[in-house]
Amino acid sequence: MRFERSSPAGPGRLPLLWLLPPQAALMVGVGLLVTGPLADQWPVAAEDGLDRSLAAHRGGPATAVSEWLSLLAGTQSVISLTVLAVAVMVVCSRGRWLREAAFLAGAVAAQSAVFLLVTMAVERSRPPVPHLDAAPPTSSFPSGHVGASVALFGGLAVLVALRAHGERRWPRHVLVTVLLLVPLLVAFSRLYRGMHHPSDVMGGLLNGTCTLLVMTHALLLPARPGAPPTRPRRMPHPGSGALPAAALPAARAASSDEATRRAVVVRHPHGCGAEPAERVRDILTRHGYAEQTWTETSAEHAAGDLGARIADEAPTLVVVCGGDGTVRACADQLAGTEIPLVVVPCGTGNLLARNLRLPADPGAALEAALSGRTARIDVGRVRADGCGPARFTVMAGAGFDAAMVADASDRVKRRLGWAAYALSAARHVRDPRMRLSIRLDGGPVRERRARMVVIGNVGSLQGGLPLLPDARPDSGRLEVVLLDPRGVRGWLAAARHLGARMLPGGAVPGPDGVYGTAAGGALEYFSAVRVDIRFARPQPRELDGDVIGPGTRLDAEVEPGALRIRLPPRTPQDAAAGAADAEPAPHAAGG
């Protein structure tokens, strides 16, 4: 794991530091509520009972550990550790990490300043239990130890998440988790030692977290004002710039030749680093694919030189090491051929791999695919204004989800993974609703308003969230959902419904392809072979996480069984979940 050089945040971000005084006012307001109108209300009124319960169960190693944690978050320790960390960053980077050093020092200092202002305005006594530490002459609200530990250790976690990178992700994730656990352990130690009420440590956590958010946006994240708009990734026409027509017969003939196994490997250079690429090379060789041709993707060539490699070398297998966008670009060229595709998940979302129940580890996914079966899955063919015809394997969308995808920078995605989409989504929750019309299989036009429309070939998002519970990659149909929550209650109703993993009407669409509404109208489901959507105004749109730019038209039609793909051996769980069926004829990919 190594750290990259920081990039300028730009002067447009620094005015965000003026959010610190409103933060102090917020904390004062919370403190006055806790010590005033809410003092006799549950759960604040029940805090003394919890304090006494913890005091009654003290003893053993817990007391010693709590003492060490309190010392770790004490004023002298926090100042010493901050100075040490800043010095290491400045000296070891030879001045390249000055912004990171300023971020950490500023976060600790700003948190302390807000803490002192709040304690001057809010008076609260310590819990009525024996104190294991000397009580400082400040208000019990908020906890200074907890706030300081959030600023210091949480700040270090932010730096590791945003700046550290390397071939392996797990050391970074483990370190971030450990650093974020420290403030929580400090919070418990302050309760255990009788120094604070529960609401005091919650106030400390809130103060430290708000400070980190302000300082992160002010000093670490790149400035957005004046930045050029995201350039949509160029998507080739399925018949032009993809696989030359003259090469299709040779490719089909080659795919039936099991004696000579030739693989073309399409590699995303950022998603699939040197170490996982070497694993892929070794696994392919072990499975008999000694003839390997590798091609790397770029912003201009999302599938690398796949089309030329297929025409020149007639491979029996195409291995894609990347995320959903790379898989989509390769599937666009392979659809309609007999060449099987193997997905090696190396991206941010890896939604196709998740929905096909492939292992999350790239090497394990490749091993399972080569030891498994070949199946046929559907792809969606899209026509939209502003771009040529293209295909998708996961989902096509417009509105909220496309804006979320467009606003999640590649750099933040490499640091935070799919959580980058959650941060981006928070910025677009209040985006205006769209006026649109939808037509299913040439039927009547339906006028709707929605915040998001998604057309899916598969149904689950990250974490198994079933956005389209009835979608199957081999159903020969496309599933559609309109999301239109009204206010906080509408968002909660939609989330509760999705968590229940169900569709209205017993998941059986009517003869016109309409399932009906759910979650109080926040969700509406459809099913069709062809879907034609028109927007009253240009809306952001995306295909499998690739932004295609704003437009007023999004038409999609299913291509049943157009793509041959390698899957792990079929299991009873796959059968129960309705996973793609294997081909009845023997496959050619072998392995």
Coordinates of C-alpha atoms in Angstrom, one line a residue, residues 92-581:
C92 CA 8.5 11.7 4.3
S93 CA 6.7 13.2 1.4
R94 CA 9.3 16.0 1.0
G95 CA 6.5 18.6 1.1
R96 CA 4.2 16.8 -1.3
W97 CA 1.6 16.1 1.4
L98 CA 1.2 19.6 2.8
R99 CA -2.5 19.7 2.0
E100 CA -3.0 16.4 3.9
A101 CA -1.0 17.6 6.8
A102 CA -3.0 20.8 6.9
F103 CA -6.2 18.8 6.7
L104 CA -5.3 16.6 9.8
A105 CA -4.0 19.5 11.9
G106 CA -6.9 21.7 10.9
A107 CA -9.5 19.0 11.7
V108 CA -8.1 18.5 15.2
A109 CA -7.8 22.2 15.8
A110 CA -11.2 23.1 14.4
Q111 CA -12.9 20.4 16.5
S112 CA -11.2 21.7 19.6
A113 CA -12.3 25.2 18.9
V114 CA -15.9 24.2 18.3
F115 CA -15.8 22.1 21.5
L116 CA -14.6 25.0 23.6
L117 CA -17.2 27.4 22.2
V118 CA -20.0 24.8 23.0
T119 CA -18.8 24.2 26.5
M120 CA -18.9 28.0 27.2
A121 CA -22.5 28.1 26.1
V122 CA -23.8 24.8 27.5
E123 CA -23.6 23.9 31.2
R124 CA -24.0 20.2 32.1
S125 CA -22.7 18.4 35.1
R126 CA -21.0 15.0 35.0
P127 CA -22.9 11.8 35.7
P128 CA -23.9 11.1 39.3
V129 CA -21.5 8.1 39.6
P130 CA -17.9 7.7 40.9
H131 CA -15.5 9.1 38.3
L132 CA -12.4 7.1 37.4
D133 CA -10.7 10.1 35.9
A134 CA -10.2 13.6 37.2
A135 CA -13.1 15.7 35.9
P136 CA -11.9 18.7 33.8
P137 CA -13.5 22.1 34.5
T138 CA -15.6 22.0 31.4
S139 CA -19.2 21.1 30.6
S140 CA -19.9 17.4 30.3
F141 CA -21.5 18.2 26.9
P142 CA -20.0 17.4 24.4
S143 CA -17.3 14.9 25.1
G144 CA -14.0 16.4 24.1
H145 CA -12.2 13.1 24.2
V146 CA -14.6 11.6 21.7
G147 CA -14.6 14.6 19.4
A148 CA -10.8 14.7 19.4
S149 CA -10.5 11.0 18.7
V150 CA -12.9 11.4 15.7
A151 CA -10.9 14.3 14.3
L152 CA -7.5 12.5 14.7
F153 CA -8.2 8.9 14.0
G154 CA -11.2 9.6 11.7
G155 CA -9.0 12.1 9.8
L156 CA -6.3 9.4 9.4
A157 CA -8.9 7.0 8.1
V158 CA -10.1 9.6 5.5
L159 CA -6.5 10.1 4.3
V160 CA -5.9 6.4 4.0
A161 CA -9.2 5.9 2.1
L162 CA -8.6 8.8 -0.3
R163 CA -4.9 8.8 -0.8
A164 CA -3.6 5.2 -0.2
H165 CA -3.6 2.9 -3.2
G166 CA -2.0 -0.3 -4.4
E167 CA -2.6 -3.6 -6.0
R168 CA -4.3 -5.1 -2.9
R169 CA -7.3 -3.4 -1.3
W170 CA -7.7 -5.3 1.8
P171 CA -4.8 -3.7 3.8
R172 CA -6.4 -0.3 3.2
H173 CA -9.8 -1.5 4.2
V174 CA -8.5 -3.1 7.4
L175 CA -6.6 0.0 8.4
V176 CA -9.6 2.3 7.8
T177 CA -11.8 0.0 9.8
V178 CA -9.3 -0.1 12.8
L179 CA -8.9 3.7 12.7
L180 CA -12.7 4.2 12.7
L181 CA -13.2 1.8 15.6
V182 CA -10.9 3.9 17.9
P183 CA -13.4 6.8 18.4
L184 CA -16.2 4.3 19.2
L185 CA -14.0 2.5 21.8
V186 CA -13.1 5.8 23.3
A187 CA -16.8 6.7 23.5
F188 CA -17.5 3.5 25.4
S189 CA -14.5 4.1 27.7
R190 CA -15.8 7.6 28.7
L191 CA -19.2 6.1 29.6
Y192 CA -17.6 3.2 31.4
R193 CA -15.4 5.5 33.5
G194 CA -18.4 7.7 34.5
M195 CA -17.1 10.8 32.7
H196 CA -20.0 11.4 30.3
H197 CA -23.7 10.8 29.7
P198 CA -24.5 8.9 26.5
S199 CA -25.8 12.1 24.8
D200 CA -22.4 13.7 25.6
V201 CA -20.5 11.1 23.7
M202 CA -23.0 11.3 20.8
G203 CA -22.4 15.0 20.8
G204 CA -18.7 14.4 20.6
L205 CA -19.2 12.0 17.7
L206 CA -21.4 14.5 15.9
N207 CA -18.9 17.4 16.4
G208 CA -15.9 15.4 15.2
T209 CA -17.8 14.0 12.2
C210 CA -19.1 17.4 11.1
T211 CA -15.6 18.8 11.4
L212 CA -14.2 16.0 9.2
L213 CA -16.9 16.6 6.5
V214 CA -16.1 20.3 6.4
M215 CA -12.4 19.9 6.3
T216 CA -12.5 17.0 3.7
H217 CA -14.6 19.1 1.3
A218 CA -12.5 22.2 1.9
L219 CA -9.0 20.7 1.6
L220 CA -9.0 17.2 0.0
L221 CA -11.7 16.8 -2.6
P222 CA -11.2 18.5 -6.0
A223 CA -13.1 21.7 -6.7
R224 CA -16.2 21.3 -8.8
P225 CA -17.0 25.0 -9.7
G226 CA -15.7 25.7 -13.2
A227 CA -14.7 22.1 -13.8
P228 CA -15.4 20.8 -17.3
P229 CA -18.4 18.5 -17.7
T230 CA -17.9 14.8 -17.6
R231 CA -17.0 13.6 -21.1
P232 CA -19.3 10.7 -22.1
R233 CA -17.5 7.5 -23.0
R234 CA -17.7 6.9 -26.7
M235 CA -19.7 3.8 -27.4
P236 CA -19.3 1.9 -30.7
H237 CA -22.1 1.0 -32.9
P238 CA -22.9 -2.7 -32.6
G239 CA -22.1 -3.2 -36.2
S240 CA -19.5 -0.5 -36.9
G241 CA -16.2 -0.3 -35.1
A242 CA -17.1 -3.4 -33.2
L243 CA -16.6 -6.9 -34.7
P244 CA -16.1 -6.7 -38.5
A245 CA -18.8 -8.7 -40.3
A246 CA -16.2 -10.5 -42.3
A247 CA -14.6 -11.8 -39.1
L248 CA -17.9 -13.4 -37.7
P249 CA -17.7 -16.7 -39.7
A250 CA -14.1 -17.2 -38.7
A251 CA -14.9 -16.4 -35.1
R252 CA -17.8 -18.9 -35.1
A253 CA -15.6 -21.6 -36.6
A254 CA -12.9 -21.0 -34.2
S255 CA -15.2 -21.2 -31.2
S256 CA -16.0 -24.8 -32.2
D257 CA -12.4 -25.9 -32.2
E258 CA -11.6 -27.3 -28.8
A259 CA -8.1 -28.6 -29.7
T260 CA -6.6 -25.1 -29.8
R261 CA -7.6 -22.9 -27.0
R262 CA -6.9 -19.2 -27.7
A263 CA -7.9 -16.5 -25.3
V264 CA -8.1 -12.7 -25.7
V265 CA -7.9 -10.9 -22.4
V266 CA -9.3 -7.4 -22.2
R267 CA -7.8 -5.6 -19.1
H268 CA -8.8 -2.4 -17.5
P269 CA -5.4 -1.1 -16.3
H270 CA -6.7 0.6 -13.1
G271 CA -9.2 -2.0 -12.0
C272 CA -6.9 -5.0 -12.8
G273 CA -3.4 -4.3 -11.6
A274 CA -0.2 -6.2 -12.2
E275 CA -0.8 -8.8 -9.5
P276 CA -4.3 -9.9 -10.4
A277 CA -3.3 -9.8 -14.1
E278 CA -0.6 -12.3 -13.4
R279 CA -3.0 -14.5 -11.5
V280 CA -5.3 -14.4 -14.6
R281 CA -2.4 -15.3 -16.8
D282 CA -1.4 -18.3 -14.7
I283 CA -5.0 -19.6 -14.3
L284 CA -5.6 -19.4 -18.0
T285 CA -2.4 -21.3 -18.7
R286 CA -3.3 -24.0 -16.2
H287 CA -6.6 -24.5 -17.9
G288 CA -5.0 -25.0 -21.3
Y289 CA -5.1 -21.4 -22.7
A290 CA -1.4 -21.1 -23.5
E291 CA -2.1 -18.8 -26.5
Q292 CA -3.1 -15.5 -24.9
T293 CA -3.4 -12.0 -26.4
W294 CA -3.8 -9.1 -24.0
T295 CA -5.3 -5.7 -24.8
E296 CA -5.8 -2.8 -22.4
T297 CA -8.8 -0.4 -22.3
S298 CA -8.6 3.3 -22.5
A299 CA -11.0 6.3 -22.4
E300 CA -11.3 6.2 -26.2
H301 CA -11.4 2.4 -26.6
A302 CA -13.5 0.9 -23.8
A303 CA -12.9 -2.7 -25.1
G304 CA -9.3 -2.2 -26.1
D305 CA -8.5 -3.7 -29.5
L306 CA -11.0 -6.6 -29.0
G307 CA -12.6 -6.3 -32.4
A308 CA -9.3 -6.5 -34.2
R309 CA -8.0 -9.3 -32.0
I310 CA -11.1 -11.4 -32.8
A311 CA -10.8 -10.8 -36.5
D312 CA -7.0 -11.6 -36.5
E313 CA -6.8 -14.4 -34.1
A314 CA -10.2 -16.2 -33.9
P315 CA -10.1 -16.8 -30.1
T316 CA -12.1 -19.5 -28.4
L317 CA -12.6 -17.4 -25.3
V318 CA -12.7 -13.7 -24.3
V319 CA -11.8 -12.8 -20.7
V320 CA -12.8 -9.4 -19.5
C321 CA -10.9 -8.1 -16.4
G322 CA -12.8 -4.9 -15.4
G323 CA -16.0 -3.5 -14.2
D324 CA -19.5 -3.4 -15.7
G325 CA -18.6 -0.7 -18.2
T326 CA -15.7 -2.8 -19.6
V327 CA -17.9 -5.9 -19.7
R328 CA -20.6 -3.9 -21.5
A329 CA -18.2 -2.7 -24.1
C330 CA -16.9 -6.2 -24.8
A331 CA -20.4 -7.7 -24.7
D332 CA -21.5 -5.2 -27.3
Q333 CA -18.9 -6.7 -29.7
L334 CA -19.5 -10.3 -28.8
A335 CA -23.3 -10.4 -28.9
G336 CA -24.4 -12.5 -31.8
T337 CA -21.2 -14.5 -32.1
E338 CA -20.4 -17.9 -30.7
I339 CA -17.4 -16.8 -28.6
P340 CA -18.0 -17.2 -24.9
L341 CA -17.2 -14.4 -22.5
V342 CA -15.7 -14.7 -19.0
V343 CA -16.3 -12.0 -16.5
V344 CA -13.4 -11.3 -14.0
P345 CA -14.8 -8.7 -11.6
C346 CA -12.3 -5.9 -11.1
G347 CA -14.5 -2.9 -11.1
T348 CA -16.5 -0.8 -8.6
G349 CA -20.0 -2.3 -8.8
N350 CA -19.5 -5.6 -10.7
L351 CA -23.2 -5.9 -10.9
L352 CA -23.3 -8.4 -13.7
A353 CA -20.9 -10.7 -11.8
R354 CA -23.0 -10.3 -8.6
N355 CA -26.3 -11.1 -10.4
L356 CA -24.7 -14.2 -12.1
R357 CA -23.4 -15.3 -8.6
L358 CA -19.8 -15.2 -9.6
P359 CA -17.2 -15.1 -6.7
A360 CA -16.2 -11.6 -5.8
D361 CA -12.5 -12.5 -5.9
P362 CA -11.1 -12.1 -9.5
G363 CA -9.0 -15.3 -9.5
A364 CA -11.8 -17.3 -7.9
A365 CA -14.3 -16.0 -10.4
L366 CA -12.1 -17.1 -13.3
E367 CA -11.4 -20.5 -11.8
A368 CA -15.2 -21.1 -11.3
A369 CA -16.0 -19.9 -14.8
L370 CA -13.4 -22.1 -16.5
S371 CA -14.5 -25.1 -14.4
G372 CA -18.2 -24.5 -15.1
R373 CA -20.6 -24.2 -17.9
T374 CA -21.6 -22.0 -20.8
A375 CA -24.9 -20.3 -20.8
R376 CA -26.7 -17.8 -23.0
I377 CA -28.0 -14.6 -21.5
D378 CA -30.0 -11.7 -22.9
V379 CA -28.6 -8.3 -23.7
G380 CA -30.5 -5.0 -24.1
R381 CA -30.1 -3.0 -27.3
V382 CA -30.5 0.8 -26.8
R383 CA -31.2 3.6 -29.2
A384 CA -31.0 7.1 -27.8
D385 CA -30.5 10.6 -29.2
G386 CA -26.9 11.9 -29.1
C387 CA -25.2 8.5 -29.3
G388 CA -25.2 5.5 -31.7
P389 CA -26.9 2.2 -31.0
A390 CA -25.3 0.3 -28.1
R391 CA -26.0 -2.7 -25.8
F392 CA -26.1 -3.2 -22.1
T393 CA -26.0 -6.3 -19.9
V394 CA -27.1 -4.9 -16.5
M395 CA -29.2 -1.8 -16.6
A396 CA -30.0 1.4 -18.5
G397 CA -31.3 4.4 -16.6
A398 CA -32.1 8.0 -16.6
G399 CA -32.6 10.7 -14.0
F400 CA -31.4 10.1 -10.4
D401 CA -29.3 7.0 -11.0
A402 CA -27.5 8.5 -14.1
A403 CA -26.8 11.8 -12.3
M404 CA -25.4 9.7 -9.4
V405 CA -23.1 7.7 -11.8
A406 CA -21.9 10.9 -13.6
D407 CA -21.1 12.6 -10.3
A408 CA -19.0 9.8 -8.8
S409 CA -15.4 10.5 -9.9
D410 CA -13.1 7.7 -10.9
R411 CA -10.6 8.6 -8.3
V412 CA -13.1 8.5 -5.4
K413 CA -14.4 5.2 -6.8
R414 CA -10.9 3.7 -6.7
R415 CA -10.6 4.8 -3.0
L416 CA -14.0 4.0 -1.6
G417 CA -15.4 1.4 -4.0
W418 CA -19.2 1.4 -4.5
A419 CA -19.6 3.6 -1.4
A420 CA -18.6 6.5 -3.8
Y421 CA -22.0 6.1 -5.4
A422 CA -23.7 6.5 -2.1
L423 CA -21.9 9.8 -1.5
S424 CA -22.9 10.9 -5.0
A425 CA -26.5 9.9 -4.5
A426 CA -26.8 12.1 -1.4
R427 CA -26.1 15.1 -3.6
H428 CA -28.9 14.3 -5.9
V429 CA -31.7 13.2 -3.6
R430 CA -33.4 16.6 -4.1
D431 CA -33.1 16.8 -7.8
P432 CA -36.3 17.8 -9.6
R433 CA -38.7 15.1 -10.9
M434 CA -38.8 14.2 -14.6
R435 CA -41.9 14.4 -16.9
L436 CA -41.8 11.4 -19.2
S437 CA -43.9 9.1 -21.3
I438 CA -43.4 5.3 -21.5
R439 CA -44.6 2.9 -24.2
L440 CA -44.4 -0.9 -23.8
D441 CA -44.3 -3.2 -26.8
G442 CA -46.0 -0.7 -29.1
G443 CA -48.9 -0.3 -26.7
P444 CA -50.5 2.9 -25.4
V445 CA -48.4 5.8 -24.2
R446 CA -48.4 6.4 -20.5
E447 CA -47.6 9.8 -19.0
R448 CA -45.7 9.8 -15.8
R449 CA -43.5 11.8 -13.4
A450 CA -40.5 10.2 -11.8
R451 CA -37.1 10.9 -10.3
M452 CA -35.6 7.9 -11.9
V453 CA -36.3 5.3 -14.6
V454 CA -34.3 2.0 -14.8
I455 CA -34.6 -0.7 -17.5
G456 CA -33.0 -3.9 -16.2
N457 CA -31.7 -7.1 -17.7
V458 CA -30.8 -8.1 -14.1
G459 CA -32.3 -6.9 -10.9
S460 CA -30.0 -6.6 -7.9
L461 CA -27.8 -3.7 -6.9
Q462 CA -24.9 -3.7 -4.4
G463 CA -25.6 -5.6 -1.2
G464 CA -28.3 -7.7 -3.0
L465 CA -30.8 -4.8 -3.0
P466 CA -33.5 -6.1 -5.3
L467 CA -34.4 -3.0 -7.4
L468 CA -36.0 -5.3 -10.0
P469 CA -36.9 -8.5 -8.2
D470 CA -38.3 -10.3 -11.2
A471 CA -35.5 -9.6 -13.6
R472 CA -33.6 -12.6 -15.0
P473 CA -30.8 -12.4 -17.6
D474 CA -32.3 -15.2 -19.6
S475 CA -36.0 -14.3 -19.4
G476 CA -36.3 -12.8 -22.9
R477 CA -37.8 -9.6 -21.3
L478 CA -36.7 -6.3 -19.8
E479 CA -38.0 -5.2 -16.4
V480 CA -38.7 -1.5 -15.8
V481 CA -39.1 0.5 -12.6
L482 CA -40.1 4.1 -12.1
L483 CA -38.9 5.7 -8.8
D484 CA -40.9 8.7 -7.6
P485 CA -40.8 9.1 -3.8
R486 CA -42.4 12.2 -2.3
G487 CA -40.4 13.6 0.7
V488 CA -38.7 11.6 3.4
R489 CA -41.7 9.4 4.0
G490 CA -41.7 8.4 0.3
W491 CA -38.0 7.5 0.4
L492 CA -38.5 5.4 3.5
A493 CA -41.5 3.6 2.0
A494 CA -39.5 2.8 -1.1
A495 CA -36.6 1.5 0.9
R496 CA -38.9 -0.6 3.1
H497 CA -40.5 -2.1 0.1
L498 CA -37.2 -2.9 -1.7
G499 CA -36.0 -4.5 1.5
A500 CA -39.0 -6.8 1.5
R501 CA -37.8 -8.2 -1.9
M502 CA -41.2 -8.3 -3.5
L503 CA -43.3 -6.9 -6.3
P504 CA -47.0 -5.9 -6.3
G505 CA -49.6 -8.4 -7.5
G506 CA -47.5 -11.4 -6.6
A507 CA -44.8 -10.6 -9.2
V508 CA -47.2 -11.4 -12.1
P509 CA -47.5 -8.6 -14.7
G510 CA -50.8 -8.0 -16.4
P511 CA -51.4 -8.6 -20.1
D512 CA -50.2 -5.1 -20.9
G513 CA -46.9 -5.7 -19.0
V514 CA -47.9 -3.5 -16.0
Y515 CA -47.2 -4.9 -12.5
G516 CA -48.7 -1.9 -10.7
T517 CA -47.5 0.5 -8.1
A518 CA -45.9 -0.2 -4.7
A519 CA -44.7 1.7 -1.6
G520 CA -47.6 4.1 -1.7
G521 CA -46.9 5.0 -5.3
A522 CA -43.2 5.6 -4.8
L523 CA -42.4 2.6 -7.2
E524 CA -44.1 1.5 -10.4
Y525 CA -43.1 -1.7 -12.2
F526 CA -43.4 -2.8 -15.9
S527 CA -42.2 -5.7 -18.0
A528 CA -41.8 -5.7 -21.8
V529 CA -39.7 -6.9 -24.8
R530 CA -39.4 -3.3 -26.0
V531 CA -39.6 -0.1 -24.0
D532 CA -39.8 3.4 -25.5
I533 CA -39.3 6.4 -23.2
R534 CA -39.5 10.1 -24.0
F535 CA -38.5 12.9 -21.6
A536 CA -40.0 16.4 -21.7
R537 CA -36.5 17.8 -21.1
P538 CA -33.0 16.4 -21.6
Q539 CA -32.1 14.0 -18.8
P540 CA -28.8 12.4 -17.8
R541 CA -28.6 8.8 -19.0
E542 CA -26.3 5.8 -18.4
L543 CA -25.7 2.3 -19.6
D544 CA -24.1 -0.1 -17.1
G545 CA -22.4 2.8 -15.3
D546 CA -21.2 4.5 -18.5
V547 CA -22.6 8.0 -18.9
I548 CA -24.0 8.7 -22.4
G549 CA -24.9 12.3 -21.9
P550 CA -28.3 14.0 -21.5
G551 CA -31.1 13.4 -24.0
T552 CA -34.8 13.2 -24.4
R553 CA -35.1 9.6 -25.8
L554 CA -34.2 6.2 -24.4
D555 CA -35.5 3.1 -26.3
A556 CA -34.5 -0.4 -25.3
E557 CA -35.2 -3.8 -26.8
V558 CA -34.1 -7.2 -25.6
E559 CA -31.9 -9.5 -27.6
P560 CA -32.8 -13.0 -26.2
G561 CA -29.8 -15.3 -25.7
A562 CA -27.5 -13.1 -27.7
L563 CA -24.4 -13.5 -25.4
R564 CA -22.6 -16.7 -24.5
I565 CA -21.1 -16.5 -21.1
R566 CA -19.1 -18.8 -18.8
L567 CA -20.7 -19.5 -15.4
P568 CA -19.8 -21.6 -12.3
P569 CA -21.2 -25.1 -12.1
R570 CA -24.9 -25.0 -11.4
T571 CA -26.0 -25.5 -7.8
P572 CA -29.4 -26.1 -6.2
Q573 CA -29.3 -22.5 -5.0
D574 CA -28.9 -21.3 -8.6
A575 CA -32.0 -23.4 -9.6
A576 CA -34.0 -21.9 -6.8
A577 CA -33.0 -18.4 -7.7
G578 CA -33.7 -18.8 -11.4
A579 CA -30.1 -18.5 -12.6
A580 CA -29.3 -18.7 -16.3
D581 CA -29.6 -22.2 -17.7

